mmCIF file of C-alpha atoms in Angstrom:
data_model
loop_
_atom_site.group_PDB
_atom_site.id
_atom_site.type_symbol
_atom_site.label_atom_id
_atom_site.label_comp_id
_atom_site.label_asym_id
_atom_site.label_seq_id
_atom_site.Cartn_x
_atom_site.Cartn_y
_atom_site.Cartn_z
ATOM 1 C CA UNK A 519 112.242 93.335 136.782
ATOM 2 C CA UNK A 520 110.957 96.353 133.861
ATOM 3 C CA UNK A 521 108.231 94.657 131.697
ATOM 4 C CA UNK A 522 110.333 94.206 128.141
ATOM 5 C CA UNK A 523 108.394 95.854 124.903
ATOM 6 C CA UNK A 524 107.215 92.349 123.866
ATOM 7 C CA UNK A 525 105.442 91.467 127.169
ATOM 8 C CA UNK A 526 103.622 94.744 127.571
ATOM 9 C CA UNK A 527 102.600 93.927 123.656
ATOM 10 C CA UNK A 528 101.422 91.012 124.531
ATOM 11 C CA UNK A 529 99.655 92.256 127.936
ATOM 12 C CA UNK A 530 98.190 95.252 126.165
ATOM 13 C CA UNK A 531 96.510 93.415 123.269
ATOM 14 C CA UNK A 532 94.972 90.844 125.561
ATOM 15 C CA UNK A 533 93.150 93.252 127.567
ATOM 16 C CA UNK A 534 91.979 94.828 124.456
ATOM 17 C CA UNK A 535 91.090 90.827 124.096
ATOM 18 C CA UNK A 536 92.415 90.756 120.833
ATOM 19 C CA UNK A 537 94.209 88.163 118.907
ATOM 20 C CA UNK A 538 97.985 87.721 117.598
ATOM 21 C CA UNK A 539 95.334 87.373 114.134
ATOM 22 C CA UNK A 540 93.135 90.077 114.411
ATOM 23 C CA UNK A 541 95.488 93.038 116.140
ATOM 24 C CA UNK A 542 97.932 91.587 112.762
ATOM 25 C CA UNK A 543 94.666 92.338 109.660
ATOM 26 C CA UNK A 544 94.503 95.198 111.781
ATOM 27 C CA UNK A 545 97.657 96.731 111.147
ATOM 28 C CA UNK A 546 98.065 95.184 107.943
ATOM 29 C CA UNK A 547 101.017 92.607 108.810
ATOM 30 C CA UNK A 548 100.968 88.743 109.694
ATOM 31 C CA UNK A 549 100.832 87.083 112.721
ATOM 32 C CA UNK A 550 103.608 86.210 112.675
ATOM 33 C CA UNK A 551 105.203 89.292 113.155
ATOM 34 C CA UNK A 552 103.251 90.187 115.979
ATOM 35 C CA UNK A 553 104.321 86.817 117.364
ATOM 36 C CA UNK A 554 107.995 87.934 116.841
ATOM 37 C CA UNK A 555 107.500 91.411 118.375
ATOM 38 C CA UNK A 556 105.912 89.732 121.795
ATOM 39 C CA UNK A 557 108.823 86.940 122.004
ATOM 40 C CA UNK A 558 111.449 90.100 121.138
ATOM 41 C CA UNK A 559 112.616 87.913 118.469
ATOM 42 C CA UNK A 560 112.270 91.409 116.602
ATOM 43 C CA UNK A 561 111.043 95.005 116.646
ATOM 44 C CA UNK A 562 108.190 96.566 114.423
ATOM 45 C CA UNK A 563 109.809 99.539 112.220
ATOM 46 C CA UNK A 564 108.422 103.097 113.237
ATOM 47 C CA UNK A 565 105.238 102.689 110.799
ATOM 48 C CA UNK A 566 104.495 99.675 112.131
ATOM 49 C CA UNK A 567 104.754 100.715 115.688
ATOM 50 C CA UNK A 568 102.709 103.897 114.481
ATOM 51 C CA UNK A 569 99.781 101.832 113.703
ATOM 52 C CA UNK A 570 99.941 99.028 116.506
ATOM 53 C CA UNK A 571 99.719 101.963 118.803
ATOM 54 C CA UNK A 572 96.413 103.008 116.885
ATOM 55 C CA UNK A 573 95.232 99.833 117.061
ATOM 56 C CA UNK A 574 95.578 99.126 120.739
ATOM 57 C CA UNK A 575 94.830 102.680 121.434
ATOM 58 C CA UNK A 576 97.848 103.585 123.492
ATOM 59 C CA UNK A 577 100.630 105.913 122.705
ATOM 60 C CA UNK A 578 104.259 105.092 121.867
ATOM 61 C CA UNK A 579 105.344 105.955 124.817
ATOM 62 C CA UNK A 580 102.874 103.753 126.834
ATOM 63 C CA UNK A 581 103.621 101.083 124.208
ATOM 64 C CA UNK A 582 107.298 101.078 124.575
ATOM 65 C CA UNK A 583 107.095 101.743 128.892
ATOM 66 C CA UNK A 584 109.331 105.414 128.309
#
């Protein structure tokens, strides 16, 4: 089965061993919303996804599995 957006989120930012809280003051939203993106509940907005990408240090394309 592909790995969905949320789970290579959520995979990604732990081996970075970061936080739902400190990858979120990173890129300036809550935790929440980070929580959201890794359970697919919702997706970040091109901005957003701009700067988690920055943050994790991986490319849209990685970030998204294209």
């Amino acid at each position: 089965m592909a790995e969905t957006f949320g789970q290579r989120l959520k995979r990604i930012r732990k081996a970075k061993k970061l936080t739902q809280v400190e990858l979120a003051k990173i890129v300036g939203v809550t935790n929440q919303y980070i929580s959201t993106y890794e359970k697919e509940k919702h997706t970040p907005n091109v901005a957003t996804l701009e700067w988690i990408c920055k943050a994790l240090g991986v490319t849209a394309t990685e970030l998204l599995g294209f």
